[in-house]
CSV table of C-alpha atoms in Angstrom, one decimal:
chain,number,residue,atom,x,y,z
A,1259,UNK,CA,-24.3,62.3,-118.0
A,1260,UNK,CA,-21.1,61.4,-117.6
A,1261,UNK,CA,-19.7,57.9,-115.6
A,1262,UNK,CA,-19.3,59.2,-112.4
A,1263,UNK,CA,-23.1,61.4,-112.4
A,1264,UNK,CA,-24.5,57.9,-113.6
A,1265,UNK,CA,-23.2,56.2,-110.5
A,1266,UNK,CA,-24.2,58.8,-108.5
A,1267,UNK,CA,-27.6,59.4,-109.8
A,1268,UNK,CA,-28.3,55.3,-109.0
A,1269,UNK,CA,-26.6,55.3,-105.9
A,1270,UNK,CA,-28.9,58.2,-104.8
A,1271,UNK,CA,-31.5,56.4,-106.0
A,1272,UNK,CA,-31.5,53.0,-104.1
A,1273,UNK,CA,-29.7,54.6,-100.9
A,1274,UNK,CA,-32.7,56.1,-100.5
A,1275,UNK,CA,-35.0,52.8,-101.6
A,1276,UNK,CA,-32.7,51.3,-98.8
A,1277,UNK,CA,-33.0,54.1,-96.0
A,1278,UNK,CA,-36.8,53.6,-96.3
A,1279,UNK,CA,-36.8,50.2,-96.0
A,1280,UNK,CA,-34.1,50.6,-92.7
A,1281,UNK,CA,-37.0,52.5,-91.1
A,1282,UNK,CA,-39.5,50.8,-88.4
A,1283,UNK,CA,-42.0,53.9,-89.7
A,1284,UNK,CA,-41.2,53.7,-93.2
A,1285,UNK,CA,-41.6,50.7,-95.0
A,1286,UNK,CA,-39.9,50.3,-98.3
A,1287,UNK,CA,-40.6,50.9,-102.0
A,1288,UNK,CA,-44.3,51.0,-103.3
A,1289,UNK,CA,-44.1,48.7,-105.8
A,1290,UNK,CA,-47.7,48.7,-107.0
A,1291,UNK,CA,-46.4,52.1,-108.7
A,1292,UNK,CA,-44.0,50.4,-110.9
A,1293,UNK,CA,-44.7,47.9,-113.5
A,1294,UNK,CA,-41.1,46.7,-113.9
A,1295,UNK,CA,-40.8,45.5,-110.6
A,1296,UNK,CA,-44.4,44.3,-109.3
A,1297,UNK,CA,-45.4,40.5,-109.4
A,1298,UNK,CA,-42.1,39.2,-109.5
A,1299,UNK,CA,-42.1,36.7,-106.8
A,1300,UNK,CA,-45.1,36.0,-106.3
A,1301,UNK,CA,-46.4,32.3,-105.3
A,1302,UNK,CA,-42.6,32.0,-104.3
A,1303,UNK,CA,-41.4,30.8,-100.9
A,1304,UNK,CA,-39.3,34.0,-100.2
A,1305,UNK,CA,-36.4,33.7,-97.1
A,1306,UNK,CA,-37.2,36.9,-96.2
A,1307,UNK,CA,-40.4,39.1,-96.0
A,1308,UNK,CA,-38.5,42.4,-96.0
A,1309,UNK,CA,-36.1,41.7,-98.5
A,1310,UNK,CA,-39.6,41.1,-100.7
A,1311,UNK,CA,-40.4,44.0,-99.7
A,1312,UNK,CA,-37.4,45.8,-100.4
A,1313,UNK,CA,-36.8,43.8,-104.2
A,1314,UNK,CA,-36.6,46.1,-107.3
A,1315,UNK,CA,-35.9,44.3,-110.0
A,1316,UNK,CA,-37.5,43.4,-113.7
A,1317,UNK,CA,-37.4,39.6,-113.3
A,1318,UNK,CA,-36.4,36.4,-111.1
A,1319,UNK,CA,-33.2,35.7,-112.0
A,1320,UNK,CA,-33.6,32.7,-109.3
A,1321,UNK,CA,-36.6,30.6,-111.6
A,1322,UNK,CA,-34.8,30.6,-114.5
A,1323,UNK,CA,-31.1,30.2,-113.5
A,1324,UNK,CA,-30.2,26.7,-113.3
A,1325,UNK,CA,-28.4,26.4,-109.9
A,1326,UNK,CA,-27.2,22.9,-108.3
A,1327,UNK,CA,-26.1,22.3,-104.7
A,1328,UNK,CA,-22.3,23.7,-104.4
A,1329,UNK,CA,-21.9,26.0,-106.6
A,1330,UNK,CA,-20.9,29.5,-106.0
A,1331,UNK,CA,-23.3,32.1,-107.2
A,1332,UNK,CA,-22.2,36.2,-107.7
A,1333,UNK,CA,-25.1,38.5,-107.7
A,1334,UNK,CA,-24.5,42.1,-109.6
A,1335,UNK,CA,-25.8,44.5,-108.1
A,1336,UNK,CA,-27.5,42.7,-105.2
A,1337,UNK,CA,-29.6,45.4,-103.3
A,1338,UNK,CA,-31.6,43.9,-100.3
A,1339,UNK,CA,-30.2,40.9,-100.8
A,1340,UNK,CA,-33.1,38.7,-101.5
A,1341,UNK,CA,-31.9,36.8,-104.9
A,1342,UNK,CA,-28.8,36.4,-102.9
A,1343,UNK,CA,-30.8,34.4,-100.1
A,1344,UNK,CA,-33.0,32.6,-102.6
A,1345,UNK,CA,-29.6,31.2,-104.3
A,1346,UNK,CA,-28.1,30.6,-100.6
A,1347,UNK,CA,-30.8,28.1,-100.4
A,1348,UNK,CA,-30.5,26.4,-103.8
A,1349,UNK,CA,-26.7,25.8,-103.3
A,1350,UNK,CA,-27.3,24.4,-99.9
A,1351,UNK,CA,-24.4,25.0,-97.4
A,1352,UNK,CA,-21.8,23.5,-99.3
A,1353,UNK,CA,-22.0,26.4,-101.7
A,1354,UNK,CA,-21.8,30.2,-101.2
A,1355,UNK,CA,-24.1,33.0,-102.5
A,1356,UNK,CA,-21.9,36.6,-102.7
A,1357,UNK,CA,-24.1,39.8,-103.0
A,1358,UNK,CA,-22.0,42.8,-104.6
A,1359,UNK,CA,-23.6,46.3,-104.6
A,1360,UNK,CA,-21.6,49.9,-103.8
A,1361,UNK,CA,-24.5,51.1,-101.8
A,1362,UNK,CA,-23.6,51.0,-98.2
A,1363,UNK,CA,-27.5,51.1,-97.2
A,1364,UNK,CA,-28.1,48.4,-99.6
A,1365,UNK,CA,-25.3,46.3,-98.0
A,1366,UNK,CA,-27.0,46.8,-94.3
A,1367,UNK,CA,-30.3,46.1,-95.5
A,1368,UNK,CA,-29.3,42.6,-97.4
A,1369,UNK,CA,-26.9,42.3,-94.4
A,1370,UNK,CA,-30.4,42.8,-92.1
A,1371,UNK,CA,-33.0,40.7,-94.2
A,1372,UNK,CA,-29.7,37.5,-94.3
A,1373,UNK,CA,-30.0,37.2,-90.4
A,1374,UNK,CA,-34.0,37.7,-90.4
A,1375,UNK,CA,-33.6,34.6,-92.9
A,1376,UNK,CA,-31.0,32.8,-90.6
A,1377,UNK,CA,-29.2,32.0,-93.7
A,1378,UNK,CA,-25.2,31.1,-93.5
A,1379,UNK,CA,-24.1,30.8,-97.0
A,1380,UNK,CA,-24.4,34.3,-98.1
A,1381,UNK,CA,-21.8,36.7,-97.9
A,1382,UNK,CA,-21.9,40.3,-99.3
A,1383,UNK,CA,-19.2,43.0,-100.8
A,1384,UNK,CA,-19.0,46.4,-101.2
A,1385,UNK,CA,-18.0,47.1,-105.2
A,1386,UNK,CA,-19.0,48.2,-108.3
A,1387,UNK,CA,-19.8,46.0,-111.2
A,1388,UNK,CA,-17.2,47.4,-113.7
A,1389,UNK,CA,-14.9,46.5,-110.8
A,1390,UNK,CA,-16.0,43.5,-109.2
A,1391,UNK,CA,-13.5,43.2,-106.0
A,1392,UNK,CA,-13.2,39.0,-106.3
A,1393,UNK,CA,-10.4,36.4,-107.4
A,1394,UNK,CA,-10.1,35.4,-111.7
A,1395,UNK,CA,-11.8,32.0,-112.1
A,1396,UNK,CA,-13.8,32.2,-108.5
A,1397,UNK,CA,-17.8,31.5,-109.0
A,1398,UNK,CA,-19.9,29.2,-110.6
A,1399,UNK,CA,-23.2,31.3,-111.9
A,1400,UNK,CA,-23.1,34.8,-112.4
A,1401,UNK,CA,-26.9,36.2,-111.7
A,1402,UNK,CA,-28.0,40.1,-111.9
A,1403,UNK,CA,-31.7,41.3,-111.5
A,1404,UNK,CA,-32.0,44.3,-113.8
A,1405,UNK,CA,-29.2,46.6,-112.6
A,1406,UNK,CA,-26.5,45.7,-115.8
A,1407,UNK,CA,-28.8,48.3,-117.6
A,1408,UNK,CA,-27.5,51.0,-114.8
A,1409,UNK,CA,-24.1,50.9,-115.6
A,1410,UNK,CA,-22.3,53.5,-117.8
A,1411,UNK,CA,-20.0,51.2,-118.8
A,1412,UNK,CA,-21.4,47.3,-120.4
A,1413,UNK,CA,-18.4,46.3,-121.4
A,1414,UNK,CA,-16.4,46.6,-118.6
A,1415,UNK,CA,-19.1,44.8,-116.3
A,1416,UNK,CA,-19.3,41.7,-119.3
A,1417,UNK,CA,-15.6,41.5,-119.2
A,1418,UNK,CA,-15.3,41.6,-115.6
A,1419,UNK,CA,-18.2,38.6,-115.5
A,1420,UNK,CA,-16.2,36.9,-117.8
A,1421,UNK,CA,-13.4,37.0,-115.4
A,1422,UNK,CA,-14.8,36.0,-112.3
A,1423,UNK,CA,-16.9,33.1,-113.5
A,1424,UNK,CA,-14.9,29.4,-113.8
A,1425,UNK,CA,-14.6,27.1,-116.9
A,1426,UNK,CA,-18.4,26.3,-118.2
A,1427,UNK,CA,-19.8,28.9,-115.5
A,1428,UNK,CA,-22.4,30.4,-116.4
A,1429,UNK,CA,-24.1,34.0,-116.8
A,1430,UNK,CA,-27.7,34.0,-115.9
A,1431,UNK,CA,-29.2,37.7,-115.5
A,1432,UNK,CA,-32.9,39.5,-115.8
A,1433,UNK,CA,-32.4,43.2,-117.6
A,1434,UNK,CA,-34.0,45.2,-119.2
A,1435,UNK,CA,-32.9,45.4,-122.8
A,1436,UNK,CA,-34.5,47.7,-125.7
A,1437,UNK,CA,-36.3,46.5,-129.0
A,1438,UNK,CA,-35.7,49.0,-131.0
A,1439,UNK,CA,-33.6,52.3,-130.7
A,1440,UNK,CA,-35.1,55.4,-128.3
A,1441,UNK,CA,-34.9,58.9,-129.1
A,1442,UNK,CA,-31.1,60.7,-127.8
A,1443,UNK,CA,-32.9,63.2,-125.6
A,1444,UNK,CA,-34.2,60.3,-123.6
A,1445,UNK,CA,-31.5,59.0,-122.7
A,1446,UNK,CA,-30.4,61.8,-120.7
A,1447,UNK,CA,-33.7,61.9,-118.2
A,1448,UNK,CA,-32.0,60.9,-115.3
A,1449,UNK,CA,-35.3,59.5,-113.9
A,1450,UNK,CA,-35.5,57.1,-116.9
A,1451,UNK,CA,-31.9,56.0,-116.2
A,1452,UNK,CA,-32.5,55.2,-112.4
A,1453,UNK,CA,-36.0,54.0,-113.4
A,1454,UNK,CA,-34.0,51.1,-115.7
A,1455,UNK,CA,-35.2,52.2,-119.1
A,1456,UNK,CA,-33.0,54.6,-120.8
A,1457,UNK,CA,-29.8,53.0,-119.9
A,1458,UNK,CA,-30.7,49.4,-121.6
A,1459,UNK,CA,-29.0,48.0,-124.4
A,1460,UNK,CA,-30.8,46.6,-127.7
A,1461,UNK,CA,-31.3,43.1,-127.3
A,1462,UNK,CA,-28.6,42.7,-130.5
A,1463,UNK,CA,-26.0,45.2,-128.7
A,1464,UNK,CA,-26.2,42.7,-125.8
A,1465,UNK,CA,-25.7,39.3,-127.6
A,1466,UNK,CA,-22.4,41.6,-129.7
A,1467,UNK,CA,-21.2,42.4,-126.3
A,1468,UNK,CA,-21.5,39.1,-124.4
A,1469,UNK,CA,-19.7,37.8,-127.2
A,1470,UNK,CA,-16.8,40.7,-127.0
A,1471,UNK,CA,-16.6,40.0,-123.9
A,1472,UNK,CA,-15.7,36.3,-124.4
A,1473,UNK,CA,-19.1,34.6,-123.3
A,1474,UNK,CA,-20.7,32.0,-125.7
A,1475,UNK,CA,-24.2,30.5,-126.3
A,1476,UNK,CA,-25.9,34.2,-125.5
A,1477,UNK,CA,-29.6,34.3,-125.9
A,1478,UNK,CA,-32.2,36.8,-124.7
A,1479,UNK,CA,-35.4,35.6,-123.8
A,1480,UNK,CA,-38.1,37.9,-123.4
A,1481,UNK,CA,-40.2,37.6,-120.2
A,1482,UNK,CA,-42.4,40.7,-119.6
A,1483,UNK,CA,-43.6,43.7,-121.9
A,1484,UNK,CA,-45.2,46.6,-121.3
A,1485,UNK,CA,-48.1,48.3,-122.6
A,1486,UNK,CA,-49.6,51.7,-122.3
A,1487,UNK,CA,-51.5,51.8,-119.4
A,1488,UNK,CA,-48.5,50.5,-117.5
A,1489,UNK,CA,-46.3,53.2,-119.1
A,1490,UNK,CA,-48.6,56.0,-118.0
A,1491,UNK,CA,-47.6,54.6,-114.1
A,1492,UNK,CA,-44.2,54.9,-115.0
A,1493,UNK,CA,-44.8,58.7,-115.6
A,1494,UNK,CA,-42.9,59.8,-112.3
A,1495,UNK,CA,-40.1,58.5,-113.7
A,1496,UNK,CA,-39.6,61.5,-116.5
A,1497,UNK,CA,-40.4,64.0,-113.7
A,1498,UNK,CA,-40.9,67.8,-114.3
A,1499,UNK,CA,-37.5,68.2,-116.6
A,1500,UNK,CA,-38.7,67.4,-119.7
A,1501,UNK,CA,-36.4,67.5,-122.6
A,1502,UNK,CA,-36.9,71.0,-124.8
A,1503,UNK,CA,-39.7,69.9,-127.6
A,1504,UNK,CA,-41.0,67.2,-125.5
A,1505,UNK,CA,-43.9,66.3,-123.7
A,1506,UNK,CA,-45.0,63.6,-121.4
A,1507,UNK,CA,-47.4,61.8,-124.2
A,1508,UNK,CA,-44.5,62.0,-126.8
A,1509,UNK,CA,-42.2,60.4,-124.3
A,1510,UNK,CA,-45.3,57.4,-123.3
A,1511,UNK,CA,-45.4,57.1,-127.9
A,1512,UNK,CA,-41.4,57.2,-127.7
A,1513,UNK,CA,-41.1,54.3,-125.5
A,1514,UNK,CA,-44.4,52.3,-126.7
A,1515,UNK,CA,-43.4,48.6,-127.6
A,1516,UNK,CA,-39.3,50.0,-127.2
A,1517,UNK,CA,-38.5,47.6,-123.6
A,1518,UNK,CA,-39.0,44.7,-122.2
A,1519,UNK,CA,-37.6,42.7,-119.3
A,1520,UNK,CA,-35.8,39.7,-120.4
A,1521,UNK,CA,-33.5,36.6,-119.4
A,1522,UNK,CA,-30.2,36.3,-121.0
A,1523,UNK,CA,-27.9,33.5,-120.9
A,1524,UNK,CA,-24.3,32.8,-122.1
A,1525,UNK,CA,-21.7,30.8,-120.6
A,1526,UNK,CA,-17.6,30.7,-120.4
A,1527,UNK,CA,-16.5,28.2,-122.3
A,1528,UNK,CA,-14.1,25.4,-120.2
């Protein structure tokens, strides 16, 4: 696929997530479907019902980032917005919590579930990651929740985090990163792309590229894997298109023990 069919395969994707969740009949994503994305918040005193609801990421980036009253916090890639309302909170209403995402649905959901929550300090922009549309030097903590893995182009998006985040900021995200290499014909499956599996980086080619990019102190801390029973759920993913040679149980042995969510650090040196 090339940049622009990756962007527009994802944007496809969670415009539609989004529509369903802008629908009184609809209701949003069925999460109970997807092992990436279930039991992610749970015990946690959400702002926001439907932005629960409408949440489709692989981790919390909230729990683990540390986040102090006044800072400025930049979510990647911030769908319905409800990380973005979790931070609002943690940085109290001296600090601001910016949502960026280049889905217009997504953007009138988050923009939706923020007044539901009656929460101030949150502000959201339309952008891409490789491109984010905010000043050199301008936030505090840079937090994603398992959309870095969508982009077609890492480097650009570490660089661009680099960028954005002030002297001893820090980058704070939930992805999903690979533990060993996948085959090259599954990396083309468009559903495993959108799904957040075949675009991930190896956990190593992360750390190299954080450091590329200019970050320091990188780590990756694995938080959820996946077994085989959970794969077999993900099987809607791969869809009826399956690669010439392939079938869906080679696929399920393919990517057996190959992913796992995880929480990576770094931060930009002062």
């Amino acid at each position: 696929m090339t940049q622009q069919d990756t962007h527009d395969a994802v944007r496809g994707r969670y415009a539609a997530a989004a529509r369903s969740s802008l629908d009184p009949a609809g209701g949003c994503c069925d999460q109970t479907t997807d092992p990436i994305t279930v039991g992610l918040y749970e015990g946690s005193d959400t702002p926001s019902d439907t932005a629960l609801a409408a949440s489709l990421g692989c981790g919390n980036p909230t729990a683990l980032a540390e986040l102090a009253p006044g800072e400025d916090v930049l979510d990647l890639g911030s769908g319905g917005g409800l990380d973005v309302l979790l931070s609002a909170r943690r940085v109290g209403p001296t600090g601001t919590a910016h949502g960026l995402d280049m889905t217009d649905e997504m953007l009138d959901l988050a923009r939706r579930n923020q007044a539901e929550a009656g929460i101030e300090n949150a502000q959201f922009h339309k952008g891409t990651i490789e491109q984010v549309p905010m000043a050199d030097a301008s936030v505090d903590v840079i937090i994603s929740n398992c959309v870095i893995n969508l982009s077609p182009d890492k480097d650009a998006v570490l660089t661009q985090a680099h960028r954005v985040l002030r002297g001893d900021g820090h980058f704070a995200v939930s992805d999903i990163v690979l533990l060993r290499e996948i085959p090259d014909a599954l990396r083309g499956i468009v559903g495993l792309w959108t799904g957040c599996v075949s675009g991930a980086l190896l956990d190593s080619d992360y750390l190299a590229k954080l450091a590329d990019a200019g970050l320091t102190d990188a780590s990756v801390e694995i938080t959820r894997t996946f077994d085989r029973e959970e794969l077999q759920r993900m099987s809607d993913m791969v869809g009826d298109h399956l690669p010439e040679g392939w079938t869906l149980a080679a696929i399920i042995d393919a990517l057996d023990g190959a992913f796992a969510s995880a929480f990576i650090r770094a931060r930009k040196e002062s």
